[in-house]
Amino acid sequence: MSASAGRLVVAGAGAVGLSLARAAARDGWSVTVFDPAPGRGASWVAGGMLAPVTEAWPGEEDLLALGLDSVARWPEFAAALSADACTDAGLHPEGTVVAATGSGDRAELTALADYLESLGRDVRRLTGRELRRLEPALGPEVRGGLSVPDDPSVDNRRLLAALATAAERAGVVVSDRGVARVLDDGARVTGVRLADGVTVAADAVVVAAGAHSSSLHPVLDGLVRPVKGEILRLTRRAGALPPPSRTVRALVDGRAVYAVPRTLPGYGDLVVGATTAENGFDTDVTVGGVRDLLRDAERILPGIAEYALTETAAGLRPGSRDNLPLIGRTGLDGLIVATGHGRNGMLLVPVTAAAVAALLRGDDVPEAVRAADPRRFVPAAAGTREEGNQRC
């Protein structure tokens, strides 16, 4: 698209917002991204798992198809981003192992493996001894599990740094002012009103504000909710065992825990997570959350007892009603949403950026994205005149 594509406002400067802003700018849009804390929302505290297979669940085949589409895009996406930013985007190509302790946990993983194999996915069933050959850091309580080589990971903070640089080089302007409301004239978007009361005109607006998306326009009301997740960062100390080379997911007496290695050479950092709670916009880290994560992670990876606990944090995942994200148009001309990604925000970055860029060009979205069309929830006639928030 030519440089006359128009003025685009993106609400949200997480990994999704920055990636689609960069794609739009490369297509000729004049792009401004607004976020009161750019790069410091849920993307900052993400585990970074790119795990469509190990996140799969019966009945969520549309989400699996979307995740598989996106994970296939990650190598090319990361390579192009690294070239644009002149820094590595943090993709860690090693796969995932899934570990189980007791018989109930092993039975659940067996059911998952049966389901994935019925879909033709690459899953290896392993004994505890075989898993420890792959990952010597795993402890004796691990009695069996799975190897899923096609579920890699990404260092979320390296990714955010690369996206910020590449977006700036593409001409994107990032502002630390927040969007309070998307404005429209009853038929199409006219711009946004910022938290400080200033109005910014736009030809199109993309809402990529994560858990805060629902408050930005009436058509999104109630479609996205905050789901709190607490994470820990551990750093290997001198003399401690090395961290695993792959992502380790585990079930410990029915509780899920994960440990994701980071990619910087010479470092031994692990991200351990994550709790799940629906407590509104609470982002306090709790004693119970830290205790539970450390207890379960140490049963799987005993060597982390000698690591340093270097960070505790909590973020708000944007949850949707059916666990599928909202990617697409809303029925209001000029308003596109890219939110509700839940636990899969990092995974779905490439396909979301590609879909939004296609919509802005007037093209079709990728086939797998069609199930995530927001209009499954939003009425066809969605305009609301933003003059005192009165409906037309």
mmCIF file of C-alpha atoms in Angstrom:
data_model
loop_
_atom_site.group_PDB
_atom_site.id
_atom_site.type_symbol
_atom_site.label_atom_id
_atom_site.label_comp_id
_atom_site.label_asym_id
_atom_site.label_seq_id
_atom_site.Cartn_x
_atom_site.Cartn_y
_atom_site.Cartn_z
ATOM 1 C CA MET A 1 0.000 0.000 0.000
ATOM 2 C CA SER A 2 1.183 3.522 -0.734
ATOM 3 C CA ALA A 3 2.144 6.168 1.784
ATOM 4 C CA SER A 4 -1.384 7.569 1.445
ATOM 5 C CA ALA A 5 -2.889 4.564 3.269
ATOM 6 C CA GLY A 6 -4.032 6.864 6.055
ATOM 7 C CA ARG A 7 -3.677 7.491 9.771
ATOM 8 C CA LEU A 8 -3.770 4.451 12.020
ATOM 9 C CA VAL A 9 -3.983 4.495 15.808
ATOM 10 C CA VAL A 10 -3.102 1.356 17.747
ATOM 11 C CA ALA A 11 -4.215 1.113 21.371
ATOM 12 C CA GLY A 12 -1.663 -1.090 23.126
ATOM 13 C CA ALA A 13 2.124 -1.438 22.855
ATOM 14 C CA GLY A 14 2.568 -5.058 23.847
ATOM 15 C CA ALA A 15 3.978 -7.692 21.518
ATOM 16 C CA VAL A 16 0.736 -7.878 19.535
ATOM 17 C CA GLY A 17 0.303 -4.109 19.208
ATOM 18 C CA LEU A 18 3.910 -3.415 18.233
ATOM 19 C CA SER A 19 4.044 -6.251 15.714
ATOM 20 C CA LEU A 20 0.899 -5.211 13.872
ATOM 21 C CA ALA A 21 1.911 -1.540 14.027
ATOM 22 C CA ARG A 22 5.216 -2.415 12.366
ATOM 23 C CA ALA A 23 3.415 -4.425 9.675
ATOM 24 C CA ALA A 24 0.977 -1.573 8.979
ATOM 25 C CA ALA A 25 3.761 1.008 8.786
ATOM 26 C CA ARG A 26 5.595 -1.138 6.255
ATOM 27 C CA ASP A 27 2.390 -1.077 4.191
ATOM 28 C CA GLY A 28 2.379 2.720 4.166
ATOM 29 C CA TRP A 29 0.135 3.642 7.099
ATOM 30 C CA SER A 30 1.058 6.551 9.355
ATOM 31 C CA VAL A 31 0.977 4.704 12.684
ATOM 32 C CA THR A 32 0.841 5.973 16.249
ATOM 33 C CA VAL A 33 0.726 3.526 19.144
ATOM 34 C CA PHE A 34 -0.615 4.708 22.489
ATOM 35 C CA ASP A 35 0.084 2.893 25.759
ATOM 36 C CA PRO A 36 0.666 4.369 29.233
ATOM 37 C CA ALA A 37 3.398 1.767 29.836
ATOM 38 C CA PRO A 38 4.752 0.611 26.459
ATOM 39 C CA GLY A 39 6.035 -2.944 26.550
ATOM 40 C CA ARG A 40 5.280 -3.351 30.246
ATOM 41 C CA GLY A 41 1.919 -5.131 30.256
ATOM 42 C CA ALA A 42 1.211 -8.850 30.015
ATOM 43 C CA SER A 43 3.896 -9.220 27.338
ATOM 44 C CA TRP A 44 6.583 -8.175 29.831
ATOM 45 C CA VAL A 45 5.757 -11.001 32.257
ATOM 46 C CA ALA A 46 4.914 -13.699 29.700
ATOM 47 C CA GLY A 47 6.492 -17.120 29.939
ATOM 48 C CA GLY A 48 7.208 -17.087 26.212
ATOM 49 C CA MET A 49 5.976 -20.597 25.394
ATOM 50 C CA LEU A 50 4.985 -21.082 21.767
ATOM 51 C CA ALA A 51 2.949 -24.129 22.547
ATOM 52 C CA PRO A 52 -0.055 -24.875 20.349
ATOM 53 C CA VAL A 53 0.345 -28.626 20.813
ATOM 54 C CA THR A 54 0.921 -28.816 24.565
ATOM 55 C CA GLU A 55 -1.821 -26.220 25.142
ATOM 56 C CA ALA A 56 -4.275 -28.240 23.025
ATOM 57 C CA TRP A 57 -7.539 -29.389 24.547
ATOM 58 C CA PRO A 58 -10.428 -31.407 23.108
ATOM 59 C CA GLY A 59 -13.152 -29.118 21.839
ATOM 60 C CA GLU A 60 -10.710 -26.295 21.046
ATOM 61 C CA GLU A 61 -9.688 -27.436 17.578
ATOM 62 C CA ASP A 62 -10.097 -23.925 16.121
ATOM 63 C CA LEU A 63 -7.605 -22.592 18.672
ATOM 64 C CA LEU A 64 -5.188 -25.414 17.869
ATOM 65 C CA ALA A 65 -5.420 -24.677 14.139
ATOM 66 C CA LEU A 66 -4.760 -20.983 14.793
ATOM 67 C CA GLY A 67 -1.777 -21.792 16.999
ATOM 68 C CA LEU A 68 -0.302 -24.212 14.487
ATOM 69 C CA ASP A 69 -0.587 -21.591 11.746
ATOM 70 C CA SER A 70 1.186 -19.046 13.922
ATOM 71 C CA VAL A 71 3.983 -21.291 15.222
ATOM 72 C CA ALA A 72 4.804 -22.190 11.600
ATOM 73 C CA ARG A 73 5.269 -18.457 10.913
ATOM 74 C CA TRP A 74 7.615 -17.890 13.859
ATOM 75 C CA PRO A 75 10.995 -18.767 12.271
ATOM 76 C CA GLU A 76 10.493 -16.417 9.317
ATOM 77 C CA PHE A 77 8.910 -13.755 11.531
ATOM 78 C CA ALA A 78 11.804 -13.869 14.022
ATOM 79 C CA ALA A 79 14.448 -13.830 11.285
ATOM 80 C CA ALA A 80 12.923 -10.790 9.569
ATOM 81 C CA LEU A 81 12.453 -8.991 12.890
ATOM 82 C CA SER A 82 16.046 -9.717 13.933
ATOM 83 C CA ALA A 83 17.288 -8.321 10.618
ATOM 84 C CA ASP A 84 15.153 -5.178 10.909
ATOM 85 C CA ALA A 85 16.146 -4.527 14.526
ATOM 86 C CA CYS A 86 19.799 -5.587 14.166
ATOM 87 C CA THR A 87 19.371 -7.686 17.299
ATOM 88 C CA ASP A 88 18.250 -11.226 17.970
ATOM 89 C CA ALA A 89 14.488 -11.504 18.525
ATOM 90 C CA GLY A 90 14.891 -14.259 21.105
ATOM 91 C CA LEU A 91 13.400 -17.316 19.392
ATOM 92 C CA HIS A 92 14.518 -20.503 21.189
ATOM 93 C CA PRO A 93 13.989 -23.411 18.769
ATOM 94 C CA GLU A 94 14.320 -26.249 21.296
ATOM 95 C CA GLY A 95 11.023 -27.966 21.913
ATOM 96 C CA THR A 96 9.045 -28.877 25.003
ATOM 97 C CA VAL A 97 8.918 -31.806 27.372
ATOM 98 C CA VAL A 98 5.861 -32.463 29.499
ATOM 99 C CA ALA A 99 6.445 -34.271 32.782
ATOM 100 C CA ALA A 100 4.101 -36.032 35.187
ATOM 101 C CA THR A 101 4.553 -37.206 38.745
ATOM 102 C CA GLY A 102 1.739 -39.363 40.131
ATOM 103 C CA SER A 103 -0.522 -41.861 38.372
ATOM 104 C CA GLY A 104 -3.320 -39.326 37.929
ATOM 105 C CA ASP A 105 -0.963 -36.897 36.215
ATOM 106 C CA ARG A 106 0.347 -39.654 33.950
ATOM 107 C CA ALA A 107 -3.199 -40.636 33.019
ATOM 108 C CA GLU A 108 -3.991 -37.056 32.038
ATOM 109 C CA LEU A 109 -0.906 -36.868 29.829
ATOM 110 C CA THR A 110 -1.811 -40.204 28.250
ATOM 111 C CA ALA A 111 -5.223 -38.783 27.363
ATOM 112 C CA LEU A 112 -3.555 -35.671 25.908
ATOM 113 C CA ALA A 113 -1.173 -37.818 23.848
ATOM 114 C CA ASP A 114 -4.064 -39.925 22.553
ATOM 115 C CA TYR A 115 -5.916 -36.782 21.514
ATOM 116 C CA LEU A 116 -2.905 -35.216 19.796
ATOM 117 C CA GLU A 117 -2.049 -38.420 17.960
ATOM 118 C CA SER A 118 -5.639 -38.601 16.720
ATOM 119 C CA LEU A 119 -4.978 -35.213 15.100
ATOM 120 C CA GLY A 120 -1.705 -36.382 13.562
ATOM 121 C CA ARG A 121 0.557 -34.324 15.833
ATOM 122 C CA ASP A 122 4.159 -35.319 16.618
ATOM 123 C CA VAL A 123 4.225 -36.522 20.237
ATOM 124 C CA ARG A 124 6.624 -39.018 21.838
ATOM 125 C CA ARG A 125 5.607 -40.881 24.981
ATOM 126 C CA LEU A 126 8.576 -41.312 27.332
ATOM 127 C CA THR A 127 9.326 -42.959 30.650
ATOM 128 C CA GLY A 128 10.828 -40.940 33.472
ATOM 129 C CA ARG A 129 14.254 -42.370 32.673
ATOM 130 C CA GLU A 130 13.929 -41.432 28.998
ATOM 131 C CA LEU A 131 12.868 -37.899 29.923
ATOM 132 C CA ARG A 132 15.918 -37.536 32.183
ATOM 133 C CA ARG A 133 18.160 -38.578 29.319
ATOM 134 C CA LEU A 134 16.736 -35.656 27.354
ATOM 135 C CA GLU A 135 16.787 -33.259 30.286
ATOM 136 C CA PRO A 136 19.140 -34.319 33.120
ATOM 137 C CA ALA A 137 17.797 -31.503 35.325
ATOM 138 C CA LEU A 138 14.525 -33.414 35.794
ATOM 139 C CA GLY A 139 14.226 -35.068 39.193
ATOM 140 C CA PRO A 140 13.352 -38.588 40.345
ATOM 141 C CA GLU A 141 9.717 -37.714 41.031
ATOM 142 C CA VAL A 142 9.141 -37.461 37.285
ATOM 143 C CA ARG A 143 7.648 -40.841 36.331
ATOM 144 C CA GLY A 144 6.846 -40.250 32.673
ATOM 145 C CA GLY A 145 5.722 -37.728 30.114
ATOM 146 C CA LEU A 146 5.891 -36.484 26.560
ATOM 147 C CA SER A 147 8.351 -34.904 24.173
ATOM 148 C CA VAL A 148 6.843 -32.296 21.825
ATOM 149 C CA PRO A 149 9.666 -31.047 19.589
ATOM 150 C CA ASP A 150 7.516 -28.587 17.645
ATOM 151 C CA ASP A 151 6.601 -26.348 20.627
ATOM 152 C CA PRO A 152 9.504 -23.839 20.940
ATOM 153 C CA SER A 153 9.717 -20.661 23.049
ATOM 154 C CA VAL A 154 10.730 -17.023 22.805
ATOM 155 C CA ASP A 155 12.451 -14.673 25.221
ATOM 156 C CA ASN A 156 9.627 -12.189 25.646
ATOM 157 C CA ARG A 157 11.782 -9.269 26.723
ATOM 158 C CA ARG A 158 14.257 -9.662 23.893
ATOM 159 C CA LEU A 159 11.277 -9.884 21.550
ATOM 160 C CA LEU A 160 9.788 -6.665 22.925
ATOM 161 C CA ALA A 161 13.105 -4.839 22.560
ATOM 162 C CA ALA A 162 13.449 -6.006 18.960
ATOM 163 C CA LEU A 163 9.840 -5.051 18.158
ATOM 164 C CA ALA A 164 10.275 -1.572 19.636
ATOM 165 C CA THR A 165 13.400 -0.957 17.547
ATOM 166 C CA ALA A 166 11.969 -2.410 14.344
ATOM 167 C CA ALA A 167 8.703 -0.500 14.737
ATOM 168 C CA GLU A 168 10.573 2.769 15.218
ATOM 169 C CA ARG A 169 12.691 2.091 12.132
ATOM 170 C CA ALA A 170 9.497 1.437 10.159
ATOM 171 C CA GLY A 171 8.209 4.883 11.154
ATOM 172 C CA VAL A 172 5.894 3.941 14.019
ATOM 173 C CA VAL A 173 5.492 6.566 16.731
ATOM 174 C CA VAL A 174 5.010 5.117 20.237
ATOM 175 C CA SER A 175 3.491 7.384 22.877
ATOM 176 C CA ASP A 176 3.169 6.744 26.610
ATOM 177 C CA ARG A 177 -0.277 8.339 26.688
ATOM 178 C CA GLY A 178 -3.217 6.021 27.171
ATOM 179 C CA VAL A 179 -6.370 5.672 25.071
ATOM 180 C CA ALA A 180 -9.549 6.233 27.074
ATOM 181 C CA ARG A 181 -12.093 5.725 24.276
ATOM 182 C CA VAL A 182 -12.399 4.946 20.599
ATOM 183 C CA LEU A 183 -14.540 7.617 18.908
ATOM 184 C CA ASP A 184 -17.015 7.166 16.066
ATOM 185 C CA ASP A 185 -19.771 9.081 14.292
ATOM 186 C CA GLY A 186 -22.283 6.249 14.433
ATOM 187 C CA ALA A 187 -21.078 4.639 11.217
ATOM 188 C CA ARG A 188 -17.292 4.677 11.272
ATOM 189 C CA VAL A 189 -14.331 5.360 13.528
ATOM 190 C CA THR A 190 -13.128 8.972 13.721
ATOM 191 C CA GLY A 191 -10.226 8.612 16.161
ATOM 192 C CA VAL A 192 -9.565 8.211 19.868
ATOM 193 C CA ARG A 193 -9.843 10.246 23.022
ATOM 194 C CA LEU A 194 -6.754 9.952 25.215
ATOM 195 C CA ALA A 195 -6.752 9.690 28.991
ATOM 196 C CA ASP A 196 -5.710 13.352 29.224
ATOM 197 C CA GLY A 197 -8.748 14.422 27.191
ATOM 198 C CA VAL A 198 -6.941 15.111 23.918
ATOM 199 C CA THR A 199 -8.677 13.844 20.761
ATOM 200 C CA VAL A 200 -6.570 12.240 18.028
ATOM 201 C CA ALA A 201 -8.124 11.790 14.573
ATOM 202 C CA ALA A 202 -7.623 8.511 12.719
ATOM 203 C CA ASP A 203 -8.846 6.718 9.623
ATOM 204 C CA ALA A 204 -8.641 3.375 11.408
ATOM 205 C CA VAL A 205 -8.107 2.172 14.967
ATOM 206 C CA VAL A 206 -6.805 -1.191 16.159
ATOM 207 C CA VAL A 207 -7.611 -2.136 19.751
ATOM 208 C CA ALA A 208 -4.761 -4.307 21.027
ATOM 209 C CA ALA A 209 -4.961 -3.258 24.667
ATOM 210 C CA GLY A 210 -5.065 -6.721 26.179
ATOM 211 C CA ALA A 211 -7.130 -7.060 29.334
ATOM 212 C CA HIS A 212 -8.082 -3.370 29.131
ATOM 213 C CA SER A 213 -9.658 -3.648 25.678
ATOM 214 C CA SER A 214 -13.297 -3.991 26.760
ATOM 215 C CA SER A 215 -13.466 -0.468 28.191
ATOM 216 C CA LEU A 216 -12.385 1.273 24.977
ATOM 217 C CA HIS A 217 -15.633 0.992 22.994
ATOM 218 C CA PRO A 218 -19.184 -0.184 23.775
ATOM 219 C CA VAL A 219 -19.076 -2.928 21.137
ATOM 220 C CA LEU A 220 -16.252 -4.577 23.107
ATOM 221 C CA ASP A 221 -17.939 -4.326 26.491
ATOM 222 C CA GLY A 222 -17.702 -7.641 28.326
ATOM 223 C CA LEU A 223 -15.829 -9.466 25.570
ATOM 224 C CA VAL A 224 -12.406 -9.491 27.252
ATOM 225 C CA ARG A 225 -11.686 -10.040 30.938
ATOM 226 C CA PRO A 226 -8.460 -9.921 33.005
ATOM 227 C CA VAL A 227 -7.001 -13.272 34.109
ATOM 228 C CA LYS A 228 -4.164 -12.816 36.578
ATOM 229 C CA GLY A 229 -0.980 -14.862 36.279
ATOM 230 C CA GLU A 230 2.013 -14.742 38.630
ATOM 231 C CA ILE A 231 5.493 -15.676 37.402
ATOM 232 C CA LEU A 232 8.969 -16.013 38.893
ATOM 233 C CA ARG A 233 12.418 -15.478 37.430
ATOM 234 C CA LEU A 234 15.228 -17.625 38.746
ATOM 235 C CA THR A 235 18.936 -17.213 38.017
ATOM 236 C CA ARG A 236 21.491 -19.987 38.224
ATOM 237 C CA ARG A 237 24.178 -19.397 40.827
ATOM 238 C CA ALA A 238 27.746 -20.677 40.744
ATOM 239 C CA GLY A 239 27.851 -24.402 41.390
ATOM 240 C CA ALA A 240 24.169 -25.010 40.691
ATOM 241 C CA LEU A 241 23.015 -27.499 38.070
ATOM 242 C CA PRO A 242 22.404 -26.067 34.577
ATOM 243 C CA PRO A 243 18.819 -25.263 33.630
ATOM 244 C CA PRO A 244 16.979 -27.447 31.111
ATOM 245 C CA SER A 245 17.577 -26.726 27.433
ATOM 246 C CA ARG A 246 13.892 -27.183 26.561
ATOM 247 C CA THR A 247 10.713 -25.764 27.990
ATOM 248 C CA VAL A 248 9.528 -28.023 30.805
ATOM 249 C CA ARG A 249 5.805 -28.248 31.458
ATOM 250 C CA ALA A 250 4.562 -30.466 34.238
ATOM 251 C CA LEU A 251 1.587 -31.728 36.143
ATOM 252 C CA VAL A 252 2.236 -32.060 39.872
ATOM 253 C CA ASP A 253 -0.674 -33.664 41.682
ATOM 254 C CA GLY A 254 -2.996 -32.123 39.116
ATOM 255 C CA ARG A 255 -1.419 -28.647 39.267
ATOM 256 C CA ALA A 256 0.199 -27.201 36.146
ATOM 257 C CA VAL A 257 3.631 -25.569 36.282
ATOM 258 C CA TYR A 258 6.202 -24.629 33.649
ATOM 259 C CA ALA A 259 9.835 -23.576 33.444
ATOM 260 C CA VAL A 260 11.089 -21.800 30.331
ATOM 261 C CA PRO A 261 14.837 -21.271 29.761
ATOM 262 C CA ARG A 262 16.075 -17.970 28.450
ATOM 263 C CA THR A 263 18.420 -17.712 25.486
ATOM 264 C CA LEU A 264 21.164 -15.242 26.374
ATOM 265 C CA PRO A 265 24.511 -17.064 26.118
ATOM 266 C CA GLY A 266 26.195 -17.634 29.463
ATOM 267 C CA TYR A 267 23.002 -17.103 31.459
ATOM 268 C CA GLY A 268 21.046 -19.677 33.409
ATOM 269 C CA ASP A 269 17.741 -17.905 33.814
ATOM 270 C CA LEU A 270 14.403 -19.669 34.069
ATOM 271 C CA VAL A 271 10.903 -18.241 33.993
ATOM 272 C CA VAL A 272 8.618 -20.277 36.238
ATOM 273 C CA GLY A 273 4.864 -19.917 36.092
ATOM 274 C CA ALA A 274 2.082 -19.449 36.226
ATOM 275 C CA THR A 275 -0.798 -19.095 38.614
ATOM 276 C CA THR A 276 -4.302 -18.387 37.343
ATOM 277 C CA ALA A 277 -6.887 -16.268 39.147
ATOM 278 C CA GLU A 278 -9.791 -14.064 38.131
ATOM 279 C CA ASN A 279 -9.606 -11.173 40.584
ATOM 280 C CA GLY A 280 -10.275 -8.217 38.319
ATOM 281 C CA PHE A 281 -7.293 -5.957 37.737
ATOM 282 C CA ASP A 282 -5.323 -7.078 40.803
ATOM 283 C CA THR A 283 -1.610 -7.371 39.972
ATOM 284 C CA ASP A 284 -0.205 -7.990 43.453
ATOM 285 C CA VAL A 285 2.163 -10.940 43.775
ATOM 286 C CA THR A 286 0.938 -13.170 46.591
ATOM 287 C CA VAL A 287 2.899 -15.224 49.107
ATOM 288 C CA GLY A 288 0.753 -18.246 48.258
ATOM 289 C CA GLY A 289 1.395 -17.900 44.550
ATOM 290 C CA VAL A 290 5.173 -17.748 44.990
ATOM 291 C CA ARG A 291 5.105 -20.660 47.448
ATOM 292 C CA ASP A 292 3.044 -22.894 45.170
ATOM 293 C CA LEU A 293 5.128 -22.207 42.079
ATOM 294 C CA LEU A 294 8.424 -22.852 43.856
ATOM 295 C CA ARG A 295 7.105 -25.996 45.556
ATOM 296 C CA ASP A 296 5.877 -27.591 42.333
ATOM 297 C CA ALA A 297 8.804 -26.458 40.179
ATOM 298 C CA GLU A 298 11.320 -27.824 42.679
ATOM 299 C CA ARG A 299 9.640 -31.247 42.639
ATOM 300 C CA ILE A 300 10.220 -31.380 38.872
ATOM 301 C CA LEU A 301 13.610 -29.608 38.778
ATOM 302 C CA PRO A 302 15.244 -30.153 42.197
ATOM 303 C CA GLY A 303 18.374 -28.228 41.243
ATOM 304 C CA ILE A 304 16.552 -24.896 41.259
ATOM 305 C CA ALA A 305 16.747 -24.929 45.051
ATOM 306 C CA GLU A 306 20.261 -23.518 44.559
ATOM 307 C CA TYR A 307 19.111 -20.788 42.161
ATOM 308 C CA ALA A 308 18.508 -17.172 43.129
ATOM 309 C CA LEU A 309 14.947 -15.858 43.097
ATOM 310 C CA THR A 310 15.533 -12.645 41.164
ATOM 311 C CA GLU A 311 12.038 -11.471 40.237
ATOM 312 C CA THR A 312 8.394 -11.983 41.094
ATOM 313 C CA ALA A 313 5.717 -10.417 38.920
ATOM 314 C CA ALA A 314 2.075 -10.642 37.944
ATOM 315 C CA GLY A 315 0.346 -9.828 34.677
ATOM 316 C CA LEU A 316 -3.182 -9.803 33.321
ATOM 317 C CA ARG A 317 -3.916 -12.155 30.456
ATOM 318 C CA PRO A 318 -6.792 -11.002 28.236
ATOM 319 C CA GLY A 319 -9.317 -13.820 28.392
ATOM 320 C CA SER A 320 -12.214 -14.243 25.972
ATOM 321 C CA ARG A 321 -15.527 -16.038 26.395
ATOM 322 C CA ASP A 322 -14.502 -19.105 24.382
ATOM 323 C CA ASN A 323 -10.676 -18.991 24.702
ATOM 324 C CA LEU A 324 -10.320 -17.939 21.061
ATOM 325 C CA PRO A 325 -8.875 -14.451 20.560
ATOM 326 C CA LEU A 326 -10.752 -11.620 18.877
ATOM 327 C CA ILE A 327 -8.969 -10.768 15.631
ATOM 328 C CA GLY A 328 -10.836 -8.836 12.969
ATOM 329 C CA ARG A 329 -13.474 -6.221 12.254
ATOM 330 C CA THR A 330 -16.355 -5.422 14.553
ATOM 331 C CA GLY A 331 -19.034 -4.180 12.159
ATOM 332 C CA LEU A 332 -18.075 -0.550 12.832
ATOM 333 C CA ASP A 333 -16.156 0.751 9.833
ATOM 334 C CA GLY A 334 -12.509 1.392 10.662
ATOM 335 C CA LEU A 335 -12.451 -0.461 14.001
ATOM 336 C CA ILE A 336 -10.320 -3.612 14.164
ATOM 337 C CA VAL A 337 -9.602 -5.608 17.313
ATOM 338 C CA ALA A 338 -6.635 -7.828 18.137
ATOM 339 C CA THR A 339 -7.102 -8.938 21.708
ATOM 340 C CA GLY A 340 -8.365 -11.750 23.929
ATOM 341 C CA HIS A 341 -5.321 -13.945 23.282
ATOM 342 C CA GLY A 342 -5.360 -15.409 26.784
ATOM 343 C CA ARG A 343 -2.359 -17.651 27.472
ATOM 344 C CA ASN A 344 -1.353 -17.597 23.805
ATOM 345 C CA GLY A 345 -0.331 -13.987 23.258
ATOM 346 C CA MET A 346 3.311 -14.689 22.366
ATOM 347 C CA LEU A 347 2.390 -17.663 20.225
ATOM 348 C CA LEU A 348 -0.157 -15.746 18.153
ATOM 349 C CA VAL A 349 1.923 -12.616 17.461
ATOM 350 C CA PRO A 350 2.901 -13.479 13.852
ATOM 351 C CA VAL A 351 -0.521 -14.612 12.668
ATOM 352 C CA THR A 352 -2.264 -11.693 14.391
ATOM 353 C CA ALA A 353 0.044 -9.154 12.754
ATOM 354 C CA ALA A 354 -0.462 -10.819 9.367
ATOM 355 C CA ALA A 355 -4.248 -10.837 9.793
ATOM 356 C CA VAL A 356 -4.499 -7.176 10.813
ATOM 357 C CA ALA A 357 -2.192 -6.104 7.985
ATOM 358 C CA ALA A 358 -4.412 -8.026 5.551
ATOM 359 C CA LEU A 359 -7.563 -6.368 6.899
ATOM 360 C CA LEU A 360 -6.009 -2.917 6.577
ATOM 361 C CA ARG A 361 -5.137 -3.696 2.950
ATOM 362 C CA GLY A 362 -8.645 -4.983 2.274
ATOM 363 C CA ASP A 363 -7.417 -8.565 1.827
ATOM 364 C CA ASP A 364 -8.703 -11.821 3.298
ATOM 365 C CA VAL A 365 -7.308 -12.971 6.629
ATOM 366 C CA PRO A 366 -5.517 -16.343 6.865
ATOM 367 C CA GLU A 367 -7.949 -19.254 6.906
ATOM 368 C CA ALA A 368 -7.187 -20.196 10.524
ATOM 369 C CA VAL A 369 -8.020 -16.673 11.727
ATOM 370 C CA ARG A 370 -11.613 -16.776 10.527
ATOM 371 C CA ALA A 371 -12.802 -18.609 13.629
ATOM 372 C CA ALA A 372 -11.458 -15.687 15.724
ATOM 373 C CA ASP A 373 -13.701 -13.121 13.989
ATOM 374 C CA PRO A 374 -15.045 -10.793 16.739
ATOM 375 C CA ARG A 375 -18.402 -10.651 15.001
ATOM 376 C CA ARG A 376 -19.241 -14.017 16.537
ATOM 377 C CA PHE A 377 -20.005 -11.867 19.605
ATOM 378 C CA VAL A 378 -20.507 -8.343 18.192
ATOM 379 C CA PRO A 379 -23.802 -7.333 16.514
ATOM 380 C CA ALA A 380 -23.519 -6.460 12.828
ATOM 381 C CA ALA A 381 -24.633 -2.870 13.395
ATOM 382 C CA ALA A 382 -22.124 -1.681 15.966
ATOM 383 C CA GLY A 383 -21.903 2.093 15.607
ATOM 384 C CA THR A 384 -22.277 4.308 18.683
ATOM 385 C CA ARG A 385 -21.987 8.055 18.285
ATOM 386 C CA GLU A 386 -19.302 9.189 20.727
ATOM 387 C CA GLU A 387 -20.838 12.480 21.749
ATOM 388 C CA GLY A 388 -21.599 12.031 25.408
ATOM 389 C CA ASN A 389 -21.517 8.243 24.804
ATOM 390 C CA GLN A 390 -25.094 8.274 23.470
ATOM 391 C CA ARG A 391 -26.221 5.514 21.147
ATOM 392 C CA CYS A 392 -27.643 6.583 17.796
#
